[in-house]
Amino acid sequence: MKLPKLSVPTFDGKVLNWKNFWEQFDATTHCKTALNETKKLIYLQDALKDGPTRFVIQGSTRTAESYQEAIKCLKELYDRPLLIQEEHIRSIVDVVPVKNGSEKELHRLYDIATQHYPALKAANQ
């Protein structure tokens, strides 16, 4: 059976990008019953960029059992609400201070705040 080309998202290992990655991967790959778990593992391995994220599951053999273990490991490492909240706060706190109040600096500050504040607010509900 020839499968259609899936547009599988990639994950760069940044905890703030985990939820978005997982929701897309779940929709495109994880929940597809036409794919067996060995093929899902191959898609998952291809979706992880080089670096620490890929190392988490690099040793996994390409078997159905390994897929569930890989998902478990990734979720334990990245699906951590408190860590995600801390990263949002760190991103706001680490903003380079506005020095001269230029429009460009204020716009940068506004962009960062509007990017992270709603995620923090949603996490507290």
PDB file of C-alpha atoms in Angstrom:
ATOM      1  CA  MET A   1       0.000   0.000   0.000  1.00  0.00           C
ATOM      2  CA  LYS A   2       1.410   3.382  -0.949  1.00  0.00           C
ATOM      3  CA  LEU A   3       0.834   6.013   1.694  1.00  0.00           C
ATOM      4  CA  PRO A   4       0.281   9.656   0.833  1.00  0.00           C
ATOM      5  CA  LYS A   5       3.166  11.989   1.595  1.00  0.00           C
ATOM      6  CA  LEU A   6       2.576  13.336   5.088  1.00  0.00           C
ATOM      7  CA  SER A   7       3.682  16.772   6.078  1.00  0.00           C
ATOM      8  CA  VAL A   8       5.124  15.800   9.420  1.00  0.00           C
ATOM      9  CA  PRO A   9       6.123  18.702  11.680  1.00  0.00           C
ATOM     10  CA  THR A  10       9.579  18.883  13.177  1.00  0.00           C
ATOM     11  CA  PHE A  11      10.561  19.473  16.780  1.00  0.00           C
ATOM     12  CA  ASP A  12      13.638  21.489  17.715  1.00  0.00           C
ATOM     13  CA  GLY A  13      13.826  20.503  21.387  1.00  0.00           C
ATOM     14  CA  LYS A  14      12.563  23.814  22.756  1.00  0.00           C
ATOM     15  CA  VAL A  15      10.038  23.131  25.471  1.00  0.00           C
ATOM     16  CA  LEU A  16       7.908  26.081  24.339  1.00  0.00           C
ATOM     17  CA  ASN A  17       7.450  24.389  20.959  1.00  0.00           C
ATOM     18  CA  TRP A  18       6.464  20.982  22.334  1.00  0.00           C
ATOM     19  CA  LYS A  19       2.692  21.420  22.567  1.00  0.00           C
ATOM     20  CA  ASN A  20       2.397  22.760  19.046  1.00  0.00           C
ATOM     21  CA  PHE A  21       4.611  19.971  17.712  1.00  0.00           C
ATOM     22  CA  TRP A  22       2.736  17.233  19.538  1.00  0.00           C
ATOM     23  CA  GLU A  23      -0.699  18.442  18.437  1.00  0.00           C
ATOM     24  CA  GLN A  24       0.435  18.510  14.807  1.00  0.00           C
ATOM     25  CA  PHE A  25       2.256  15.177  15.027  1.00  0.00           C
ATOM     26  CA  ASP A  26      -0.746  13.614  16.723  1.00  0.00           C
ATOM     27  CA  ALA A  27      -3.053  14.806  13.935  1.00  0.00           C
ATOM     28  CA  THR A  28      -0.770  13.843  11.057  1.00  0.00           C
ATOM     29  CA  THR A  29       0.751  10.626  12.342  1.00  0.00           C
ATOM     30  CA  HIS A  30       0.051   9.389  15.874  1.00  0.00           C
ATOM     31  CA  CYS A  31      -3.724   9.001  15.511  1.00  0.00           C
ATOM     32  CA  LYS A  32      -3.586   7.451  12.033  1.00  0.00           C
ATOM     33  CA  THR A  33      -4.817   3.888  12.332  1.00  0.00           C
ATOM     34  CA  ALA A  34      -3.560   3.079   8.818  1.00  0.00           C
ATOM     35  CA  LEU A  35       0.010   3.395  10.100  1.00  0.00           C
ATOM     36  CA  ASN A  36       1.500   0.708  12.267  1.00  0.00           C
ATOM     37  CA  GLU A  37       3.608   1.784  15.237  1.00  0.00           C
ATOM     38  CA  THR A  38       6.898   0.900  13.555  1.00  0.00           C
ATOM     39  CA  LYS A  39       6.143   3.355  10.744  1.00  0.00           C
ATOM     40  CA  LYS A  40       5.001   5.950  13.289  1.00  0.00           C
ATOM     41  CA  LEU A  41       8.356   5.586  15.047  1.00  0.00           C
ATOM     42  CA  ILE A  42      10.167   6.204  11.769  1.00  0.00           C
ATOM     43  CA  TYR A  43       8.118   9.359  11.211  1.00  0.00           C
ATOM     44  CA  LEU A  44       8.815  10.444  14.783  1.00  0.00           C
ATOM     45  CA  GLN A  45      12.552   9.910  14.441  1.00  0.00           C
ATOM     46  CA  ASP A  46      12.545  11.925  11.227  1.00  0.00           C
ATOM     47  CA  ALA A  47      10.565  14.707  12.923  1.00  0.00           C
ATOM     48  CA  LEU A  48      13.139  15.234  15.661  1.00  0.00           C
ATOM     49  CA  LYS A  49      15.922  17.609  14.731  1.00  0.00           C
ATOM     50  CA  ASP A  50      19.508  16.781  15.574  1.00  0.00           C
ATOM     51  CA  GLY A  51      20.602  17.457  19.105  1.00  0.00           C
ATOM     52  CA  PRO A  52      19.367  16.411  22.534  1.00  0.00           C
ATOM     53  CA  THR A  53      15.824  15.761  21.362  1.00  0.00           C
ATOM     54  CA  ARG A  54      16.883  13.194  18.818  1.00  0.00           C
ATOM     55  CA  PHE A  55      19.199  11.508  21.335  1.00  0.00           C
ATOM     56  CA  VAL A  56      16.214  10.789  23.606  1.00  0.00           C
ATOM     57  CA  ILE A  57      14.960   8.133  21.207  1.00  0.00           C
ATOM     58  CA  GLN A  58      17.999   7.503  19.004  1.00  0.00           C
ATOM     59  CA  GLY A  59      18.688   4.128  20.577  1.00  0.00           C
ATOM     60  CA  SER A  60      15.155   2.912  19.956  1.00  0.00           C
ATOM     61  CA  THR A  61      14.911  -0.084  17.722  1.00  0.00           C
ATOM     62  CA  ARG A  62      12.311   0.303  15.033  1.00  0.00           C
ATOM     63  CA  THR A  63       9.631  -1.839  16.610  1.00  0.00           C
ATOM     64  CA  ALA A  64       6.069  -1.213  17.734  1.00  0.00           C
ATOM     65  CA  GLU A  65       7.041  -1.407  21.410  1.00  0.00           C
ATOM     66  CA  SER A  66       9.753   1.190  20.905  1.00  0.00           C
ATOM     67  CA  TYR A  67       7.264   3.719  19.556  1.00  0.00           C
ATOM     68  CA  GLN A  68       5.216   3.799  22.758  1.00  0.00           C
ATOM     69  CA  GLU A  69       8.401   4.021  24.830  1.00  0.00           C
ATOM     70  CA  ALA A  70       9.699   6.902  22.680  1.00  0.00           C
ATOM     71  CA  ILE A  71       6.441   8.832  23.108  1.00  0.00           C
ATOM     72  CA  LYS A  72       6.569   8.238  26.862  1.00  0.00           C
ATOM     73  CA  CYS A  73      10.172   9.501  27.079  1.00  0.00           C
ATOM     74  CA  LEU A  74       9.458  12.614  25.025  1.00  0.00           C
ATOM     75  CA  LYS A  75       6.360  13.476  27.039  1.00  0.00           C
ATOM     76  CA  GLU A  76       8.224  13.018  30.327  1.00  0.00           C
ATOM     77  CA  LEU A  77      10.922  15.372  29.087  1.00  0.00           C
ATOM     78  CA  TYR A  78       8.864  18.057  27.318  1.00  0.00           C
ATOM     79  CA  ASP A  79       5.201  17.838  28.359  1.00  0.00           C
ATOM     80  CA  ARG A  80       5.802  19.549  31.696  1.00  0.00           C
ATOM     81  CA  PRO A  81       3.431  22.460  32.348  1.00  0.00           C
ATOM     82  CA  LEU A  82       5.491  24.039  35.144  1.00  0.00           C
ATOM     83  CA  LEU A  83       8.649  23.988  33.046  1.00  0.00           C
ATOM     84  CA  ILE A  84       6.738  25.512  30.139  1.00  0.00           C
ATOM     85  CA  GLN A  85       5.432  28.288  32.405  1.00  0.00           C
ATOM     86  CA  GLU A  86       8.962  28.950  33.683  1.00  0.00           C
ATOM     87  CA  GLU A  87      10.234  29.247  30.113  1.00  0.00           C
ATOM     88  CA  HIS A  88       7.493  31.744  29.233  1.00  0.00           C
ATOM     89  CA  ILE A  89       8.371  33.814  32.299  1.00  0.00           C
ATOM     90  CA  ARG A  90      12.086  33.584  31.517  1.00  0.00           C
ATOM     91  CA  SER A  91      11.417  34.764  27.962  1.00  0.00           C
ATOM     92  CA  ILE A  92       9.644  37.864  29.302  1.00  0.00           C
ATOM     93  CA  VAL A  93      12.164  38.596  32.069  1.00  0.00           C
ATOM     94  CA  ASP A  94      15.160  38.156  29.774  1.00  0.00           C
ATOM     95  CA  VAL A  95      13.972  40.803  27.340  1.00  0.00           C
ATOM     96  CA  VAL A  96      16.676  43.366  26.654  1.00  0.00           C
ATOM     97  CA  PRO A  97      15.617  46.501  28.560  1.00  0.00           C
ATOM     98  CA  VAL A  98      14.168  49.417  26.646  1.00  0.00           C
ATOM     99  CA  LYS A  99      16.888  52.069  26.689  1.00  0.00           C
ATOM    100  CA  ASN A 100      15.685  55.011  24.672  1.00  0.00           C
ATOM    101  CA  GLY A 101      11.981  54.287  24.270  1.00  0.00           C
ATOM    102  CA  SER A 102      12.179  54.112  20.496  1.00  0.00           C
ATOM    103  CA  GLU A 103       9.213  52.800  18.588  1.00  0.00           C
ATOM    104  CA  LYS A 104      11.237  49.768  17.498  1.00  0.00           C
ATOM    105  CA  GLU A 105      12.201  48.864  21.075  1.00  0.00           C
ATOM    106  CA  LEU A 106       8.655  49.308  22.360  1.00  0.00           C
ATOM    107  CA  HIS A 107       7.281  47.239  19.505  1.00  0.00           C
ATOM    108  CA  ARG A 108       9.770  44.430  20.311  1.00  0.00           C
ATOM    109  CA  LEU A 109       8.725  44.501  23.975  1.00  0.00           C
ATOM    110  CA  TYR A 110       5.047  44.441  23.007  1.00  0.00           C
ATOM    111  CA  ASP A 111       5.594  41.511  20.622  1.00  0.00           C
ATOM    112  CA  ILE A 112       7.349  39.443  23.278  1.00  0.00           C
ATOM    113  CA  ALA A 113       4.717  40.189  25.895  1.00  0.00           C
ATOM    114  CA  THR A 114       1.836  39.342  23.545  1.00  0.00           C
ATOM    115  CA  GLN A 115       3.576  36.127  22.579  1.00  0.00           C
ATOM    116  CA  HIS A 116       4.106  34.792  26.103  1.00  0.00           C
ATOM    117  CA  TYR A 117       1.453  36.376  28.329  1.00  0.00           C
ATOM    118  CA  PRO A 118      -1.585  34.608  26.776  1.00  0.00           C
ATOM    119  CA  ALA A 119       0.132  31.246  27.160  1.00  0.00           C
ATOM    120  CA  LEU A 120       0.783  31.962  30.841  1.00  0.00           C
ATOM    121  CA  LYS A 121      -2.772  33.118  31.363  1.00  0.00           C
ATOM    122  CA  ALA A 122      -4.172  29.993  29.674  1.00  0.00           C
ATOM    123  CA  ALA A 123      -1.940  27.754  31.768  1.00  0.00           C
ATOM    124  CA  ASN A 124      -3.393  29.182  34.980  1.00  0.00           C
ATOM    125  CA  GLN A 125      -7.004  28.445  34.070  1.00  0.00           C
TER     126      GLN A 125
END
